[in-house]
Amino acid sequence: MFCKIHSGTIRGIEMLPVEIEVDVSPGLPSLDMVGLLSSEVREARERVRTAVKNMGETIPPKRITINLSPAGVRKDGSGFDLPIGIGILTAIGVVSPVYDMNRTVVVGELSLDGRLRGIRGALAIAASAKEKGYERIILPGENAGEAAVVEGIDVIAADSLRDCTDILNGLKKVKVEKNIVNLHPEDLQDAGQKEDFSDVNGQEVLKRAAVIAAAGRHNILFIGPPGSGKTMVASRIATILPAPDLRECIEITKIHSIAGELKGESFITKRPFRSPHHTITARAMAGGGLNVRPGEITLAHRGVLFLDEMAEYKREALEVLRQPMESKRLVITRTSGVYEFPADFMLVAAANPCRCGYYPDRSRCRCTEREVNNYIGRISGPLLSRIDIMISSPVMNVGELQKKVIRETSLDLRKKVEAVRLIQSERYKGTDISFNSDLSPGDIKKYCYLGEEQKKFLRDVLQVISVSTRTYYKIIKVSRTIADLEGAVNIEKRHLAEAAGYRPELEKG
């Protein structure tokens, strides 16, 4: 007997539909699987055989052939266990589905006793299945919560292979899982939040730069000696970003599900904050591996990628940031195919000015000028030119630390950021532009009007600091955000002056 079960595998962040064809016919007893399978999928043969035995059924001594189609695409993951098992049981007559199996996707990993284990990427599979016209998805109970976020497709949870067969045979009443998400923006970012800008004493210049960066979604680099507060401020920028909307939450959850990073959560409602160690490799930063999965760049999508001690990162790990920072997507090419991942993140970085960290304080720094240049030179010029704001972090004295002032909280600063985001939303309505940082040179001419006085001032400034063409436009974009923070319709000289001040001499156009 022949039967066909629909399943899927993750390719990038979407599901690639896979048809599992099972044929049981007379002949020498065997169980063969074909279709360009990874080792995980090939091992499913023994897991399925044992799980079927332990549920009290017997696979007849016949020739069983299982084909995973399309044959030319590599199949990865353990999610094919359940559909293979259901396919065999259907082909031998144990299962007579009451559902239209051409409209049903089945995924799940089997343990040897027949219980179902969770899989990666359940939300992505459910979302793609809905888009491709499937009516329902059957999957492990562990994944039901995240998959049920997707509306328009029935999510059916099963705890074991026997449970699944009972559901398909109509012997068990089915409960369609629902996970209705009600987002309350005023609560989302504060839930479980430990860091707050009220913890930061002084450093008003750094906080000002952080607010500007968050408001216009500009990449930012803090440079200063150890203990100056640059890491403290940088690590709190995520707390002043507006809460993600439902569409963004689904994107974030989908990516983290594929990467196996949900950590017990069924749905993520906060913007990601990724802070990889400086020993990270280029592959771990970009993603990839034998089974291509998202790297830190993609895991930071819709959130913050924080690089502390940026100059200590391997050169190749930093260089993979360049293309995603421009295109907001990451393309990985492997022999098994081309994988595309989203990479719309905000880069926040901190770095010491030299190896010892105390330059230009010559009472403490013994680095030569060449050593200083070589150290900060680990960050390439093209990468620096993609960073909109670079701010020096001065050392604070004891008097400033002991000064009693009313410090703004993250909530206070977030309200300012949200107000600017609303201005940008109205300004760019009907376009594909979301933030001031997204403006192209053509867009800048349209949305960033400069009068003759402002143009002359900018020419005078650029005669003093030598910058690349890309940086010239970044100064204008940052000044647009500064003007928005003040509620100004047009960019004034003071806005340009402040924006130009965020381009230190270390940049190498």
Coordinates of C-alpha atoms in Angstrom, one line a residue:
M1 CA 0.0 0.0 0.0
F2 CA 1.1 3.6 -0.7
C3 CA 0.5 6.7 1.3
K4 CA 1.8 10.3 1.4
I5 CA 2.2 12.5 4.5
H6 CA 3.0 16.3 4.3
S7 CA 5.8 17.7 6.5
G8 CA 8.5 20.3 6.3
T9 CA 12.0 21.4 7.1
I10 CA 13.4 24.8 7.9
R11 CA 15.4 26.5 5.2
G12 CA 16.6 29.9 6.4
I13 CA 13.6 31.1 8.5
E14 CA 10.9 29.6 6.3
M15 CA 9.5 26.1 5.9
L16 CA 10.4 24.0 2.8
P17 CA 7.4 21.6 2.2
V18 CA 8.5 18.0 2.2
E19 CA 6.3 15.1 1.0
I20 CA 7.0 11.8 2.8
E21 CA 6.0 8.9 0.5
V22 CA 5.7 5.4 2.0
D23 CA 5.3 2.3 0.0
V24 CA 4.8 -1.1 1.6
S25 CA 5.0 -4.0 -0.8
P26 CA 5.8 -7.8 -0.8
G27 CA 9.5 -8.7 -0.9
L28 CA 12.5 -9.2 1.2
P29 CA 12.0 -7.5 4.6
S30 CA 13.7 -4.1 4.6
L31 CA 13.1 -0.5 5.5
D32 CA 14.9 1.9 3.1
M33 CA 14.9 5.7 3.2
V34 CA 15.9 7.9 0.3
G35 CA 15.9 11.6 -0.5
L36 CA 19.2 13.3 0.3
L37 CA 19.0 12.8 4.0
S38 CA 21.2 14.2 6.8
S39 CA 22.4 11.8 9.5
E40 CA 19.6 13.0 11.8
V41 CA 17.0 12.0 9.3
R42 CA 18.6 8.7 8.5
E43 CA 18.6 7.8 12.2
A44 CA 14.9 8.3 12.2
R45 CA 14.6 4.7 10.8
E46 CA 15.6 3.1 14.1
R47 CA 13.7 5.6 16.3
V48 CA 10.5 5.0 14.4
R49 CA 10.9 1.3 14.3
T50 CA 11.4 1.1 18.1
A51 CA 8.7 3.6 18.9
V52 CA 6.1 1.7 16.8
K53 CA 7.1 -1.6 18.6
N54 CA 6.8 0.1 22.0
M55 CA 3.3 1.4 21.3
G56 CA 2.2 -2.2 20.7
E57 CA 2.1 -2.3 16.9
T58 CA 4.2 -4.5 14.6
I59 CA 5.7 -3.5 11.3
P60 CA 5.2 -6.4 8.9
P61 CA 8.2 -8.2 7.4
K62 CA 7.7 -6.5 4.0
R63 CA 9.7 -4.2 1.7
I64 CA 9.1 -0.7 3.0
T65 CA 10.4 2.2 0.9
I66 CA 10.3 5.8 2.2
N67 CA 11.0 8.8 0.0
L68 CA 11.4 12.3 1.2
S69 CA 10.6 14.6 -1.7
P70 CA 12.0 16.9 -3.3
A71 CA 14.9 14.5 -3.6
G72 CA 17.4 17.2 -4.6
V73 CA 17.1 19.2 -1.4
R74 CA 19.0 18.2 1.7
K75 CA 16.6 17.3 4.6
D76 CA 17.8 18.2 8.1
G77 CA 16.4 17.9 11.6
S78 CA 14.6 15.3 13.7
G79 CA 11.1 16.6 12.9
F80 CA 10.5 13.9 10.3
D81 CA 10.2 11.1 12.9
L82 CA 6.5 11.5 13.5
P83 CA 5.4 11.9 9.9
I84 CA 7.5 8.9 8.9
G85 CA 5.9 6.9 11.7
I86 CA 2.4 8.0 10.7
G87 CA 3.2 7.2 7.1
I88 CA 4.2 3.6 7.9
L89 CA 1.2 3.1 10.2
T90 CA -1.1 4.4 7.5
A91 CA 0.4 2.3 4.8
I92 CA 0.0 -0.9 6.9
G93 CA -3.6 -0.1 7.8
V94 CA -3.2 0.9 11.5
V95 CA -4.2 4.5 10.8
S96 CA -7.2 5.5 8.7
P97 CA -7.2 9.3 8.9
V98 CA -10.4 11.1 9.4
Y99 CA -8.7 14.3 8.2
D100 CA -7.7 15.4 4.7
M101 CA -4.0 14.6 4.9
N102 CA -3.3 16.7 1.8
R103 CA -4.2 19.7 4.0
T104 CA -2.3 18.6 7.1
V105 CA 1.3 19.1 8.1
V106 CA 2.8 16.7 10.6
V107 CA 6.1 17.3 12.4
G108 CA 7.7 15.9 15.6
E109 CA 10.6 14.0 17.1
L110 CA 10.0 10.5 18.6
S111 CA 11.7 9.0 21.6
L112 CA 12.1 5.3 21.7
D113 CA 9.1 4.8 24.0
G114 CA 6.9 6.7 21.5
R115 CA 6.7 10.0 23.4
L116 CA 7.0 13.2 21.3
R117 CA 9.8 15.6 21.8
G118 CA 9.8 19.3 20.8
I119 CA 11.4 20.5 17.6
R120 CA 13.0 23.7 16.5
G121 CA 11.2 26.2 14.3
A122 CA 7.6 25.2 15.1
L123 CA 6.4 28.8 14.7
A124 CA 8.1 29.1 11.4
I125 CA 6.6 25.9 10.1
A126 CA 3.1 26.8 11.3
A127 CA 3.3 30.3 9.7
S128 CA 4.6 28.9 6.4
A129 CA 2.1 26.1 6.4
K130 CA -0.7 28.7 6.7
E131 CA 0.7 30.7 3.8
K132 CA 0.9 27.6 1.6
G133 CA -2.8 26.8 2.2
Y134 CA -2.6 24.0 4.8
E135 CA -5.5 23.8 7.2
R136 CA -3.9 22.2 10.2
I137 CA -0.6 21.1 11.7
I138 CA 0.0 18.2 14.1
L139 CA 3.0 18.6 16.4
P140 CA 4.4 17.9 19.9
G141 CA 2.6 19.5 22.8
E142 CA 5.8 21.2 23.8
N143 CA 5.6 23.3 20.6
A144 CA 1.9 24.0 20.7
G145 CA 2.1 27.3 22.4
E146 CA 4.4 29.0 19.9
A147 CA 2.7 27.5 16.9
A148 CA -0.8 28.5 18.1
V149 CA 0.2 32.2 17.8
V150 CA -0.4 31.8 14.1
E151 CA -4.1 32.5 13.2
G152 CA -5.9 30.8 10.4
I153 CA -4.5 27.3 10.9
D154 CA -5.6 24.6 13.4
V155 CA -2.8 23.6 15.8
I156 CA -3.3 20.1 17.1
A157 CA -0.9 18.9 19.9
A158 CA 0.0 15.3 20.5
D159 CA 2.0 13.8 23.4
S160 CA 2.9 10.5 21.8
L161 CA 2.8 8.4 18.7
R162 CA -0.3 6.6 20.1
D163 CA -1.9 9.9 20.9
C164 CA -1.4 11.0 17.3
T165 CA -2.8 7.8 15.9
D166 CA -5.9 8.1 18.1
I167 CA -6.4 11.7 16.9
L168 CA -6.1 10.7 13.2
N169 CA -8.4 7.7 13.7
G170 CA -11.0 10.0 15.3
L171 CA -10.8 8.0 18.6
K172 CA -9.8 11.1 20.6
K173 CA -11.6 14.4 20.9
V174 CA -9.3 17.1 19.5
K175 CA -8.6 20.3 21.2
V176 CA -7.4 23.0 18.8
E177 CA -4.7 25.0 20.6
K178 CA -5.1 28.8 20.8
N179 CA -2.5 31.3 22.0
I180 CA -4.1 34.7 21.8
V181 CA -1.4 37.4 22.5
N182 CA -2.5 40.7 23.9
L183 CA 0.4 43.1 23.7
H184 CA 0.5 46.0 26.2
P185 CA 3.5 48.2 25.1
E186 CA 3.6 50.0 28.4
D187 CA 4.3 46.8 30.2
L188 CA 6.4 44.8 27.8
Q189 CA 9.8 46.4 28.1
D190 CA 9.6 46.7 31.9
A191 CA 8.8 43.1 32.6
G192 CA 11.7 41.5 34.5
Q193 CA 14.0 44.4 33.6
K194 CA 16.9 44.8 35.9
E195 CA 19.0 47.5 34.1
D196 CA 17.7 51.1 34.1
F197 CA 19.2 54.4 33.1
S198 CA 18.5 55.8 36.6
D199 CA 21.4 53.6 37.6
V200 CA 23.8 55.8 35.6
N201 CA 25.4 58.7 37.5
G202 CA 26.4 61.7 35.4
Q203 CA 27.6 61.1 31.9
E204 CA 24.8 63.2 30.4
V205 CA 26.6 63.4 27.1
L206 CA 26.6 59.6 26.8
K207 CA 23.0 59.4 27.7
R208 CA 22.1 62.1 25.2
A209 CA 23.9 60.2 22.5
A210 CA 22.2 57.0 23.5
V211 CA 18.7 58.7 23.2
I212 CA 19.6 60.1 19.8
A213 CA 20.8 56.6 18.6
A214 CA 17.6 54.9 19.9
A215 CA 15.3 57.5 18.5
G216 CA 16.7 57.3 14.9
R217 CA 17.8 53.7 15.2
H218 CA 21.4 54.8 14.6
N219 CA 24.4 52.5 15.1
I220 CA 26.6 53.9 18.0
L221 CA 30.1 53.4 19.3
F222 CA 31.3 54.5 22.8
I223 CA 35.0 55.0 23.2
G224 CA 36.7 55.6 26.5
P225 CA 38.9 54.3 29.3
P226 CA 37.8 51.4 31.6
G227 CA 35.3 52.4 34.2
S228 CA 34.1 55.5 32.4
G229 CA 30.5 54.1 32.1
K230 CA 30.5 53.4 28.4
T231 CA 29.4 49.7 28.9
M232 CA 26.9 50.7 31.5
V233 CA 25.2 53.1 29.2
A234 CA 25.5 50.9 26.1
S235 CA 24.0 47.9 27.8
R236 CA 20.9 50.0 28.8
I237 CA 20.0 51.2 25.3
A238 CA 17.7 48.3 24.7
T239 CA 15.6 49.5 27.7
I240 CA 14.6 52.7 26.0
L241 CA 13.6 51.2 22.6
P242 CA 9.9 51.1 21.9
A243 CA 8.2 47.7 22.6
P244 CA 7.9 45.5 19.5
D245 CA 4.5 45.1 17.8
L246 CA 2.8 41.7 17.2
R247 CA 4.4 41.3 13.8
E248 CA 7.9 42.0 15.2
C249 CA 7.3 39.6 18.1
I250 CA 6.4 36.8 15.7
E251 CA 9.5 37.5 13.7
I252 CA 11.7 37.5 16.8
T253 CA 10.1 34.3 18.2
K254 CA 10.4 32.5 14.8
I255 CA 14.1 33.2 14.6
H256 CA 14.8 32.2 18.2
S257 CA 12.7 29.0 17.8
I258 CA 14.7 28.0 14.8
A259 CA 17.9 28.6 16.7
G260 CA 16.7 26.7 19.7
E261 CA 16.9 29.8 21.9
L262 CA 13.4 30.0 23.3
K263 CA 14.5 28.6 26.6
G264 CA 11.0 27.5 27.8
E265 CA 9.2 30.6 26.4
S266 CA 6.4 30.1 23.8
F267 CA 6.4 33.7 22.7
I268 CA 8.9 36.5 23.0
T269 CA 7.6 40.0 23.7
K270 CA 10.8 41.9 24.2
R271 CA 13.4 43.1 21.8
P272 CA 16.5 40.9 21.7
F273 CA 19.7 42.1 23.3
R274 CA 22.6 40.0 22.1
S275 CA 26.1 40.4 23.6
P276 CA 28.5 37.8 22.1
H277 CA 32.0 37.4 23.7
H278 CA 34.9 38.9 21.8
T279 CA 36.2 35.4 21.0
I280 CA 33.3 34.7 18.8
T281 CA 34.1 33.3 15.3
A282 CA 32.8 34.8 12.0
R283 CA 30.6 31.7 11.4
A284 CA 29.0 32.1 14.8
M285 CA 28.4 35.8 14.2
A286 CA 26.9 35.3 10.7
G287 CA 25.3 31.9 11.2
G288 CA 25.8 28.7 9.2
G289 CA 27.3 25.3 10.2
L290 CA 26.4 21.9 8.7
N291 CA 22.7 22.5 9.5
V292 CA 22.5 26.2 8.6
R293 CA 21.1 28.2 11.5
P294 CA 20.9 31.8 12.5
G295 CA 23.9 33.5 14.0
E296 CA 24.2 36.4 16.4
I297 CA 23.5 38.9 13.7
T298 CA 20.1 37.3 12.9
L299 CA 19.3 36.6 16.6
A300 CA 19.6 40.4 17.2
H301 CA 17.0 41.1 14.5
R302 CA 14.6 43.9 15.6
G303 CA 16.8 44.4 18.6
V304 CA 20.4 45.3 19.7
L305 CA 23.7 43.7 18.9
F306 CA 26.1 44.8 21.6
L307 CA 29.8 44.4 21.1
D308 CA 31.8 45.2 24.2
E309 CA 35.5 45.8 23.7
M310 CA 34.9 45.9 20.0
A311 CA 38.6 46.3 19.0
E312 CA 39.3 42.9 20.7
Y313 CA 37.0 41.0 18.2
K314 CA 38.6 39.0 15.4
R315 CA 38.8 41.1 12.2
E316 CA 36.8 38.5 10.2
A317 CA 34.0 38.4 12.8
L318 CA 33.6 42.2 12.5
E319 CA 33.8 42.3 8.8
V320 CA 30.8 40.1 8.4
L321 CA 28.7 42.9 9.9
R322 CA 29.3 45.2 6.9
Q323 CA 26.9 43.9 4.4
P324 CA 24.0 43.2 6.8
M325 CA 24.3 46.7 8.3
E326 CA 23.6 48.1 4.8
S327 CA 21.1 45.6 3.4
K328 CA 19.5 44.4 6.7
R329 CA 19.6 40.8 5.5
L330 CA 22.3 38.1 5.5
V331 CA 22.8 35.7 2.7
I332 CA 24.7 32.5 3.4
T333 CA 25.8 30.3 0.4
R334 CA 26.5 26.6 1.0
T335 CA 26.8 23.6 -1.3
S336 CA 23.3 22.6 -0.1
G337 CA 21.8 25.9 -1.2
V338 CA 21.4 29.6 -0.5
Y339 CA 20.0 30.7 2.8
E340 CA 18.7 34.2 3.5
F341 CA 18.2 35.5 7.1
P342 CA 16.8 38.8 8.3
A343 CA 19.4 41.1 9.9
D344 CA 17.7 44.4 10.8
F345 CA 19.5 45.2 14.1
M346 CA 20.9 48.2 15.9
L347 CA 24.7 47.9 16.5
V348 CA 25.8 49.2 19.9
A349 CA 29.5 48.9 20.6
A350 CA 32.1 50.0 23.2
A351 CA 35.8 50.1 22.9
N352 CA 38.9 51.3 24.7
P353 CA 41.0 53.9 22.9
C354 CA 44.2 51.7 23.2
R355 CA 45.4 48.4 24.6
C356 CA 45.8 49.7 28.1
G357 CA 42.7 51.8 27.8
Y358 CA 43.9 55.1 29.1
Y359 CA 44.9 57.1 26.0
P360 CA 45.2 60.1 25.8
D361 CA 46.0 60.3 29.6
R362 CA 49.8 60.2 29.3
S363 CA 50.1 60.0 33.1
R364 CA 48.7 56.5 32.9
C365 CA 49.0 55.4 29.2
R366 CA 52.4 54.2 28.0
C367 CA 51.2 53.1 24.5
T368 CA 53.1 54.7 21.6
E369 CA 51.1 56.5 18.9
R370 CA 51.7 53.6 16.6
E371 CA 50.3 51.2 19.1
V372 CA 47.3 53.4 19.7
N373 CA 46.7 53.6 15.9
N374 CA 47.2 49.8 15.5
Y375 CA 44.8 49.0 18.3
I376 CA 41.8 51.1 17.1
G377 CA 42.8 50.2 13.6
R378 CA 41.5 46.7 14.2
I379 CA 38.1 48.2 13.4
S380 CA 38.3 48.8 9.7
G381 CA 37.5 52.2 8.2
P382 CA 34.5 50.9 6.1
L383 CA 33.0 49.4 9.3
L384 CA 33.5 52.6 11.2
S385 CA 31.8 54.6 8.4
R386 CA 28.7 52.5 8.9
I387 CA 28.4 53.6 12.5
D388 CA 26.4 56.8 12.7
I389 CA 27.4 58.0 16.2
M390 CA 30.8 57.8 17.8
I391 CA 31.1 59.4 21.3
S392 CA 34.0 59.7 23.6
S393 CA 33.4 58.6 27.2
P394 CA 35.3 60.8 29.7
V395 CA 36.4 59.7 33.1
M396 CA 34.2 60.9 35.9
N397 CA 35.6 62.5 39.0
V398 CA 34.4 61.6 42.5
G399 CA 32.4 64.9 42.8
E400 CA 30.2 64.0 39.9
L401 CA 29.6 60.5 41.2
Q402 CA 28.5 61.9 44.6
K403 CA 26.4 64.7 43.2
K404 CA 22.7 64.2 44.0
V405 CA 20.5 64.8 41.0
I406 CA 17.2 63.5 39.8
R407 CA 18.1 61.0 37.2
E408 CA 15.8 60.1 34.3
T409 CA 14.6 56.5 34.2
S410 CA 14.5 54.3 31.2
L411 CA 10.8 54.8 31.0
D412 CA 11.3 58.6 30.9
L413 CA 13.8 58.3 28.1
R414 CA 11.7 55.8 26.2
K415 CA 8.8 58.2 26.0
K416 CA 11.1 60.7 24.2
V417 CA 12.2 58.0 21.8
E418 CA 8.6 56.9 21.2
A419 CA 7.7 60.5 20.4
V420 CA 10.4 60.8 17.8
R421 CA 9.5 57.3 16.4
L422 CA 5.9 58.6 15.9
I423 CA 7.2 61.7 14.0
Q424 CA 9.2 59.4 11.7
S425 CA 6.2 57.1 11.2
E426 CA 4.1 60.0 10.1
R427 CA 6.8 61.5 7.9
Y428 CA 7.6 58.3 6.1
K429 CA 4.1 56.9 5.8
G430 CA 3.5 55.1 2.6
T431 CA 7.2 54.4 2.0
D432 CA 9.6 51.6 2.9
I433 CA 11.5 53.9 5.3
S434 CA 11.0 53.3 9.0
F435 CA 13.8 55.3 10.7
N436 CA 16.0 58.3 9.9
S437 CA 18.9 55.9 9.7
D438 CA 17.2 54.2 6.7
L439 CA 17.4 57.3 4.5
S440 CA 19.2 57.0 1.2
P441 CA 21.0 60.0 -0.4
G442 CA 18.0 60.6 -2.6
D443 CA 15.7 60.4 0.4
I444 CA 17.9 62.9 2.3
K445 CA 17.3 65.5 -0.4
K446 CA 13.6 65.1 0.1
Y447 CA 13.3 64.8 3.8
C448 CA 16.3 66.7 5.2
Y449 CA 16.0 70.2 3.8
L450 CA 19.1 72.4 4.4
G451 CA 19.0 76.1 3.8
E452 CA 22.0 78.0 2.4
E453 CA 23.2 78.9 5.9
Q454 CA 23.1 75.3 7.0
K455 CA 24.9 74.1 3.8
K456 CA 27.6 76.7 4.3
F457 CA 28.0 75.7 7.9
L458 CA 28.3 72.0 6.9
R459 CA 30.9 72.8 4.2
D460 CA 33.0 74.7 6.8
V461 CA 32.8 71.8 9.3
L462 CA 33.8 69.2 6.6
Q463 CA 36.8 71.3 5.8
V464 CA 38.0 70.7 9.3
I465 CA 37.2 67.0 9.6
S466 CA 37.9 64.7 6.6
V467 CA 35.1 62.2 6.2
S468 CA 33.8 59.8 3.5
T469 CA 30.7 60.4 1.4
R470 CA 28.8 57.9 3.5
T471 CA 29.7 59.7 6.7
Y472 CA 28.6 63.1 5.1
Y473 CA 25.1 61.7 4.7
K474 CA 25.2 60.1 8.2
I475 CA 25.9 63.5 9.8
I476 CA 22.7 64.8 8.1
K477 CA 20.7 61.8 9.1
V478 CA 21.8 62.2 12.8
S479 CA 21.0 65.9 12.7
R480 CA 17.5 65.0 11.4
T481 CA 17.0 62.9 14.5
I482 CA 18.3 65.6 16.8
A483 CA 15.9 68.1 15.2
D484 CA 13.0 65.6 15.7
L485 CA 13.9 65.3 19.4
E486 CA 13.5 69.1 19.7
G487 CA 10.3 69.0 17.6
A488 CA 11.9 71.2 14.9
V489 CA 10.5 71.0 11.4
N490 CA 13.9 71.9 9.7
I491 CA 17.5 71.1 10.5
E492 CA 19.3 74.0 12.1
K493 CA 23.0 74.8 12.5
R494 CA 23.0 73.6 16.1
H495 CA 21.7 70.2 15.0
L496 CA 24.4 69.8 12.4
A497 CA 27.1 71.0 14.9
E498 CA 26.0 68.3 17.4
A499 CA 25.9 65.6 14.7
A500 CA 29.3 66.5 13.4
G501 CA 30.7 66.3 16.9
Y502 CA 29.9 62.6 16.9
R503 CA 32.6 61.9 14.3
P504 CA 36.0 61.7 16.1
E505 CA 39.3 61.7 14.4
L506 CA 39.8 58.0 14.7
E507 CA 37.6 57.4 11.7
K508 CA 39.5 56.4 8.6
G509 CA 36.9 57.3 5.8

